[in-house]
CSV table of C-alpha atoms in Angstrom, one decimal:
chain,number,residue,atom,x,y,z
A,11,MET,CA,125.1,107.1,103.4
A,12,PRO,CA,124.4,110.6,102.2
A,13,ALA,CA,123.5,113.0,104.9
A,14,THR,CA,120.5,114.1,103.0
A,15,THR,CA,119.0,110.5,102.9
A,16,THR,CA,117.7,110.5,106.4
A,17,ARG,CA,116.5,113.1,108.9
A,18,PRO,CA,115.1,112.9,112.4
A,19,LEU,CA,111.3,113.2,112.9
A,20,THR,CA,109.2,114.1,115.9
A,21,GLY,CA,105.5,114.7,116.5
A,22,PHE,CA,102.3,112.6,116.3
A,23,GLY,CA,102.9,109.1,114.9
A,24,THR,CA,106.6,109.1,115.7
A,25,VAL,CA,108.4,107.6,118.7
A,26,SER,CA,108.0,111.0,120.4
A,27,GLY,CA,104.2,111.1,119.7
A,28,ALA,CA,103.0,107.5,120.4
A,29,PRO,CA,101.2,106.5,123.6
A,30,GLN,CA,102.1,103.8,126.2
A,31,LEU,CA,105.4,102.7,124.8
A,32,PRO,CA,107.3,100.1,126.8
A,33,ASP,CA,109.7,101.3,129.5
A,34,GLY,CA,113.0,102.5,127.9
A,35,PHE,CA,111.7,102.4,124.4
A,36,THR,CA,112.7,105.9,123.6
A,37,ASP,CA,116.3,105.2,124.9
A,38,VAL,CA,116.7,102.6,122.1
A,39,PHE,CA,114.6,103.8,119.2
A,40,ASP,CA,114.4,107.0,117.2
A,41,SER,CA,112.1,108.1,114.3
A,42,ALA,CA,113.6,109.2,111.1
A,43,LEU,CA,112.4,110.0,107.6
A,44,VAL,CA,114.4,108.3,104.9
A,45,ARG,CA,114.2,109.5,101.3
A,46,VAL,CA,113.7,106.6,98.8
A,47,GLY,CA,113.3,107.8,95.3
A,48,GLU,CA,110.3,110.2,95.2
A,49,VAL,CA,109.0,109.5,98.7
A,50,GLU,CA,110.1,109.9,102.3
A,51,LEU,CA,109.3,106.9,104.5
A,52,HIS,CA,109.0,107.0,108.3
A,53,THR,CA,111.2,104.5,110.1
A,54,VAL,CA,111.7,103.6,113.7
A,55,GLN,CA,115.2,102.3,114.2
A,56,GLY,CA,117.2,100.9,117.1
A,57,GLY,CA,119.4,98.1,118.3
A,58,ALA,CA,122.5,96.5,116.8
A,59,GLY,CA,123.2,93.3,114.9
A,60,GLN,CA,122.0,91.8,111.7
A,61,PRO,CA,119.3,94.0,110.1
A,62,LEU,CA,115.6,93.1,110.6
A,63,LEU,CA,112.8,94.9,108.7
A,64,LEU,CA,109.3,95.0,110.4
A,65,VAL,CA,106.3,95.8,108.3
A,66,GLY,CA,102.8,96.0,109.8
A,67,GLY,CA,99.4,95.9,108.2
A,68,TRP,CA,96.0,97.6,107.8
A,69,PRO,CA,94.7,99.6,109.6
A,70,GLN,CA,97.9,99.8,111.7
A,71,ASN,CA,101.4,101.2,111.5
A,72,TRP,CA,104.9,100.6,113.0
A,73,TYR,CA,103.4,100.8,116.5
A,74,ALA,CA,101.9,97.3,116.1
A,75,TRP,CA,105.5,96.0,116.8
A,76,ARG,CA,106.2,98.1,119.9
A,77,LEU,CA,105.9,95.2,122.4
A,78,VAL,CA,108.4,93.0,120.6
A,79,MET,CA,110.9,95.7,119.4
A,80,PRO,CA,112.9,96.1,122.6
A,81,ARG,CA,113.7,92.4,122.8
A,82,LEU,CA,114.5,92.2,119.1
A,83,ALA,CA,116.8,95.2,119.4
A,84,GLU,CA,119.0,93.2,121.8
A,85,HIS,CA,119.8,90.9,118.9
A,86,PHE,CA,119.2,92.9,115.7
A,87,ARG,CA,119.3,96.3,114.1
A,88,VAL,CA,115.5,96.8,113.9
A,89,VAL,CA,113.9,98.9,111.2
A,90,ALA,CA,110.2,99.2,111.7
A,91,VAL,CA,108.8,101.0,108.6
A,92,ASP,CA,105.6,102.8,107.7
A,93,PRO,CA,105.4,102.0,104.0
A,94,ARG,CA,104.1,104.6,101.5
A,95,GLY,CA,100.6,105.7,102.6
A,96,VAL,CA,101.0,104.8,106.2
A,97,GLY,CA,101.7,107.0,109.3
A,98,PRO,CA,104.0,109.9,108.7
A,99,SER,CA,105.3,108.5,105.4
A,100,ASP,CA,104.4,110.2,102.2
A,101,LYS,CA,101.1,109.2,100.6
A,102,PRO,CA,101.4,109.4,96.8
A,103,HIS,CA,98.6,108.5,94.5
A,104,GLY,CA,99.2,105.1,93.0
A,105,GLY,CA,101.9,102.5,93.6
A,106,TYR,CA,100.2,100.5,96.3
A,107,ASP,CA,100.6,97.1,94.6
A,108,THR,CA,102.8,94.8,96.5
A,109,GLY,CA,105.5,94.7,93.8
A,110,THR,CA,106.0,98.4,93.9
A,111,VAL,CA,105.9,98.6,97.7
A,112,ALA,CA,108.3,95.7,98.1
A,113,ALA,CA,110.8,97.3,95.7
A,114,GLU,CA,110.6,100.5,97.6
A,115,LEU,CA,111.4,98.7,100.9
A,116,VAL,CA,114.4,97.0,99.4
A,117,ALA,CA,115.6,100.4,98.2
A,118,LEU,CA,115.0,101.8,101.8
A,119,MET,CA,117.1,99.1,103.3
A,120,ARG,CA,119.9,99.7,100.8
A,121,ALA,CA,119.7,103.4,101.6
A,122,LEU,CA,120.3,102.5,105.2
A,123,GLY,CA,123.3,100.3,104.2
A,124,HIS,CA,121.6,96.9,104.4
A,125,GLU,CA,122.0,94.9,101.2
A,126,ARG,CA,120.7,91.7,102.9
A,127,PHE,CA,118.3,91.5,105.8
A,128,ALA,CA,115.6,89.5,107.5
A,129,MET,CA,112.0,90.5,107.6
A,130,ALA,CA,108.7,90.0,109.5
A,131,GLY,CA,105.4,91.1,108.0
A,132,HIS,CA,101.9,91.1,109.5
A,133,ASP,CA,98.6,91.4,107.6
A,134,VAL,CA,99.3,93.7,104.6
A,135,GLY,CA,102.9,93.5,105.7
A,136,MET,CA,102.7,89.7,105.0
A,137,TRP,CA,101.4,90.5,101.5
A,138,ILE,CA,104.5,92.7,101.0
A,139,GLY,CA,106.8,90.2,102.6
A,140,TYR,CA,105.8,87.4,100.2
A,141,ALA,CA,106.2,89.8,97.2
A,142,LEU,CA,109.6,91.0,98.5
A,143,ALA,CA,110.9,87.5,99.0
A,144,ALA,CA,109.7,86.4,95.5
A,145,ASP,CA,110.8,89.5,93.6
A,146,HIS,CA,114.1,90.2,95.4
A,147,ARG,CA,115.6,86.8,96.2
A,148,ASP,CA,119.1,88.1,96.9
A,149,ALA,CA,117.9,90.6,99.5
A,150,LEU,CA,116.1,88.5,102.1
A,151,GLU,CA,117.8,85.9,104.3
A,152,ARG,CA,114.8,84.8,106.4
A,153,LEU,CA,111.1,85.7,106.4
A,154,ALA,CA,108.4,85.6,109.1
A,155,LEU,CA,104.8,85.9,107.9
A,156,LEU,CA,102.1,86.7,110.5
A,157,ASP,CA,98.4,86.0,110.3
A,158,ALA,CA,97.0,87.1,106.9
A,159,THR,CA,95.6,85.6,103.7
A,160,ILE,CA,97.2,86.6,100.4
A,161,PRO,CA,95.1,87.6,97.4
A,162,GLY,CA,96.1,85.4,94.5
A,163,LEU,CA,97.3,82.5,96.7
A,164,ALA,CA,94.1,82.0,98.7
A,165,PRO,CA,91.1,80.4,96.9
A,166,ASP,CA,88.4,82.9,95.9
A,167,LEU,CA,85.7,83.1,98.6
A,168,PRO,CA,82.0,82.7,97.9
A,169,LEU,CA,79.9,85.8,98.5
A,170,PHE,CA,77.4,83.8,100.5
A,171,GLY,CA,79.7,82.1,103.0
A,172,PRO,CA,79.1,81.7,106.7
A,173,GLU,CA,78.4,84.8,108.8
A,174,ALA,CA,81.5,84.3,110.9
A,175,GLN,CA,83.6,84.3,107.7
A,176,ASN,CA,81.9,87.4,106.4
A,177,ASP,CA,82.5,89.2,109.7
A,178,LEU,CA,86.3,88.6,109.2
A,179,LEU,CA,86.5,89.3,105.5
A,180,TRP,CA,83.8,91.7,104.4
A,181,HIS,CA,86.3,94.6,104.6
A,182,PHE,CA,88.2,93.2,101.6
A,183,ALA,CA,85.3,94.0,99.3
A,184,PHE,CA,84.4,97.3,101.0
A,185,ASN,CA,88.0,98.6,101.0
A,186,ARG,CA,88.4,98.1,97.3
A,187,LYS,CA,85.4,100.3,96.4
A,188,ARG,CA,86.6,103.6,95.0
A,189,SER,CA,85.7,107.0,96.6
A,190,LEU,CA,82.4,106.0,98.2
A,191,ASN,CA,84.1,104.1,101.1
A,192,GLU,CA,86.1,107.1,102.1
A,193,GLN,CA,83.0,109.2,102.2
A,194,LEU,CA,81.2,106.6,104.4
A,195,VAL,CA,84.1,106.2,106.8
A,196,ARG,CA,85.3,109.8,107.1
A,197,GLY,CA,84.1,111.2,110.4
A,198,ARG,CA,83.1,107.7,111.6
A,199,GLU,CA,86.6,106.2,111.7
A,200,HIS,CA,86.1,105.0,115.3
A,201,LEU,CA,83.0,103.1,114.3
A,202,TYR,CA,84.6,101.4,111.3
A,203,TYR,CA,88.1,100.7,112.6
A,204,GLY,CA,86.9,100.0,116.1
A,205,ASP,CA,84.7,97.3,114.8
A,206,GLN,CA,87.7,95.7,113.0
A,207,PHE,CA,89.8,95.7,116.1
A,208,ARG,CA,87.0,94.2,118.2
A,209,GLN,CA,86.1,91.5,115.7
A,210,LYS,CA,89.6,90.2,115.2
A,211,ALA,CA,91.2,90.4,118.6
A,212,THR,CA,90.9,87.5,121.0
A,213,ARG,CA,92.8,89.5,123.6
A,214,PRO,CA,91.5,93.1,123.2
A,215,LEU,CA,93.9,95.8,122.2
A,216,PRO,CA,94.2,98.7,124.7
A,217,ASP,CA,92.0,101.7,124.1
A,218,SER,CA,95.1,103.8,123.8
A,219,ALA,CA,96.4,101.7,120.9
A,220,VAL,CA,93.1,101.6,119.1
A,221,ASP,CA,92.7,105.4,119.5
A,222,PHE,CA,96.2,105.9,118.2
A,223,TYR,CA,95.6,103.8,115.1
A,224,VAL,CA,92.3,105.5,114.4
A,225,GLU,CA,93.6,109.0,114.9
A,226,SER,CA,96.5,108.2,112.5
A,227,LEU,CA,93.9,107.6,109.8
A,228,ALA,CA,91.4,110.3,110.8
A,229,ARG,CA,93.7,113.3,111.0
A,230,ASP,CA,94.7,113.2,107.4
A,231,PRO,CA,92.2,112.6,104.5
A,232,GLU,CA,95.1,111.3,102.4
A,233,ALA,CA,95.8,108.6,105.0
A,234,LEU,CA,92.3,107.2,104.7
A,235,ARG,CA,92.5,107.2,100.9
A,236,ALA,CA,96.0,105.5,101.0
A,237,SER,CA,94.8,102.9,103.4
A,238,PHE,CA,92.1,101.8,100.9
A,239,ASP,CA,94.5,102.1,98.0
A,240,TYR,CA,96.3,98.9,99.3
A,241,TYR,CA,93.1,97.1,98.7
A,242,ARG,CA,92.3,98.8,95.4
A,243,ALA,CA,95.5,97.3,94.1
A,244,THR,CA,94.0,93.8,94.6
A,245,ASP,CA,93.6,93.0,90.9
A,246,ASP,CA,97.3,93.9,90.3
A,247,ASN,CA,98.3,91.8,93.4
A,248,ILE,CA,96.4,88.8,92.2
A,249,ALA,CA,98.1,88.9,88.8
A,250,GLN,CA,101.5,89.4,90.3
A,251,ASN,CA,101.0,86.6,92.8
A,252,HIS,CA,99.9,84.2,90.1
A,253,GLN,CA,103.3,84.8,88.5
A,254,ARG,CA,105.2,84.5,91.8
A,255,THR,CA,103.7,81.1,92.5
A,256,ARG,CA,105.6,79.6,89.6
A,257,HIS,CA,108.8,79.8,91.6
A,258,PRO,CA,108.4,78.7,95.3
A,259,LEU,CA,110.4,80.6,97.9
A,260,THR,CA,113.7,78.8,98.7
A,261,LEU,CA,114.6,80.9,101.8
A,262,PRO,CA,113.5,79.8,105.3
A,263,VAL,CA,110.0,81.0,106.1
A,264,LEU,CA,108.2,81.0,109.5
A,265,SER,CA,104.4,81.3,109.6
A,266,VAL,CA,102.8,82.5,112.8
A,267,ALA,CA,99.0,82.5,113.1
A,268,GLY,CA,96.6,83.1,115.9
A,269,ALA,CA,94.4,80.1,116.8
A,270,HIS,CA,91.4,82.4,116.5
A,271,GLY,CA,92.9,84.3,113.5
A,272,GLN,CA,94.1,82.3,110.4
A,273,GLY,CA,94.9,79.3,112.5
A,274,GLU,CA,96.0,76.2,110.4
A,275,ARG,CA,94.9,78.0,107.2
A,276,LEU,CA,98.1,80.0,107.2
A,277,ALA,CA,100.5,77.1,106.8
A,278,ALA,CA,98.1,75.5,104.2
A,279,LEU,CA,98.3,78.8,102.2
A,280,LEU,CA,102.0,79.0,102.3
A,281,ASP,CA,103.0,75.4,102.0
A,282,PRO,CA,102.6,75.2,98.2
A,283,VAL,CA,104.7,78.4,97.6
A,284,THR,CA,107.6,77.7,100.0
A,285,GLU,CA,110.2,75.0,100.2
A,286,ARG,CA,111.4,75.5,103.8
A,287,LEU,CA,108.4,76.4,106.0
A,288,ASP,CA,108.1,76.2,109.7
A,289,SER,CA,104.7,77.0,111.1
A,290,VAL,CA,103.2,77.7,114.5
A,291,VAL,CA,99.7,78.5,115.7
A,292,LEU,CA,99.5,80.5,119.0
A,293,PRO,CA,96.7,79.6,121.3
A,294,ASP,CA,94.5,82.4,122.9
A,295,CYS,CA,95.4,84.7,120.1
A,296,GLY,CA,93.4,86.4,117.3
A,297,HIS,CA,94.7,88.3,114.4
A,298,TYR,CA,96.9,90.9,116.1
A,299,VAL,CA,99.7,88.5,116.9
A,300,PRO,CA,102.5,91.0,117.9
A,301,GLU,CA,100.2,92.7,120.4
A,302,GLU,CA,98.0,89.9,121.7
A,303,GLN,CA,100.9,87.4,122.3
A,304,PRO,CA,104.2,89.3,122.1
A,305,ASP,CA,106.2,86.9,124.3
A,306,ALA,CA,104.9,83.8,122.5
A,307,LEU,CA,105.8,85.4,119.2
A,308,LEU,CA,109.3,86.3,120.4
A,309,GLY,CA,109.8,82.7,121.6
A,310,HIS,CA,109.5,81.5,118.0
A,311,LEU,CA,110.7,84.5,116.1
A,312,ILE,CA,114.1,85.0,117.8
A,313,PRO,CA,115.3,81.4,117.4
A,314,PHE,CA,114.1,81.3,113.8
A,315,LEU,CA,116.0,84.5,113.0
A,316,HIS,CA,119.1,83.4,114.8
A,317,HIS,CA,119.6,80.2,112.8
């Protein structure tokens, strides 16, 4: 690996600048920027064993995995990444469709010396995980998908659905709007993102975590824009996913949903596009599976990855 490919990183958003990490976390994990093509991506790496890529979702970053990373690092070489637009990673204009992001993460893992790896993706990370498995079939060995719906796989939702459904999903339409949403949210990030975290967590996230996620988006106008760009790529993602569904995934896939998140809908979504699906629904859990039920998640994830 060329010495110029990766360099250590400290400061806000990195391992050295994140609140309330588990005991011993900083003894195992380090932050590094890795150059992949035209961008530098922030990674948090630690542990030894087979490589495991962790990709979080909106409006979060690598920190969403903090409670499960120490246990995973006992078994695997863990690489938690902030994809383009997220955390300290570069935030280019464009390239936020899942096909582009997935290809970039395959290149990232290759830059780190990992030709084949396992992956877990939550929320937008699940969108990326499905794309990566479909587009790069030689790269992935196993795939865990956590509590999301996937544009282009899920049925189109009616505008006038039940209020509870609207509370969970209205942000899809809002986030796709160009320019206006940034102006409405800027300076009110705690209102907008705080509502998201409250609505979707059965077991509330700590204030320190919510504050960290919000600050990550509030301190850089480009971060706010990039977070919405993932949703502004929805038309592209739908078109790509319609193509991907023609060839179901043949690798082993684990779906993990919160009972108060996607619940049974997640397995129903994935069943038609996978050939080897194991699914589990975690009780007393909302959308934020790795933070609300880390031990229960590990109880399913580690055996699945070890097969």
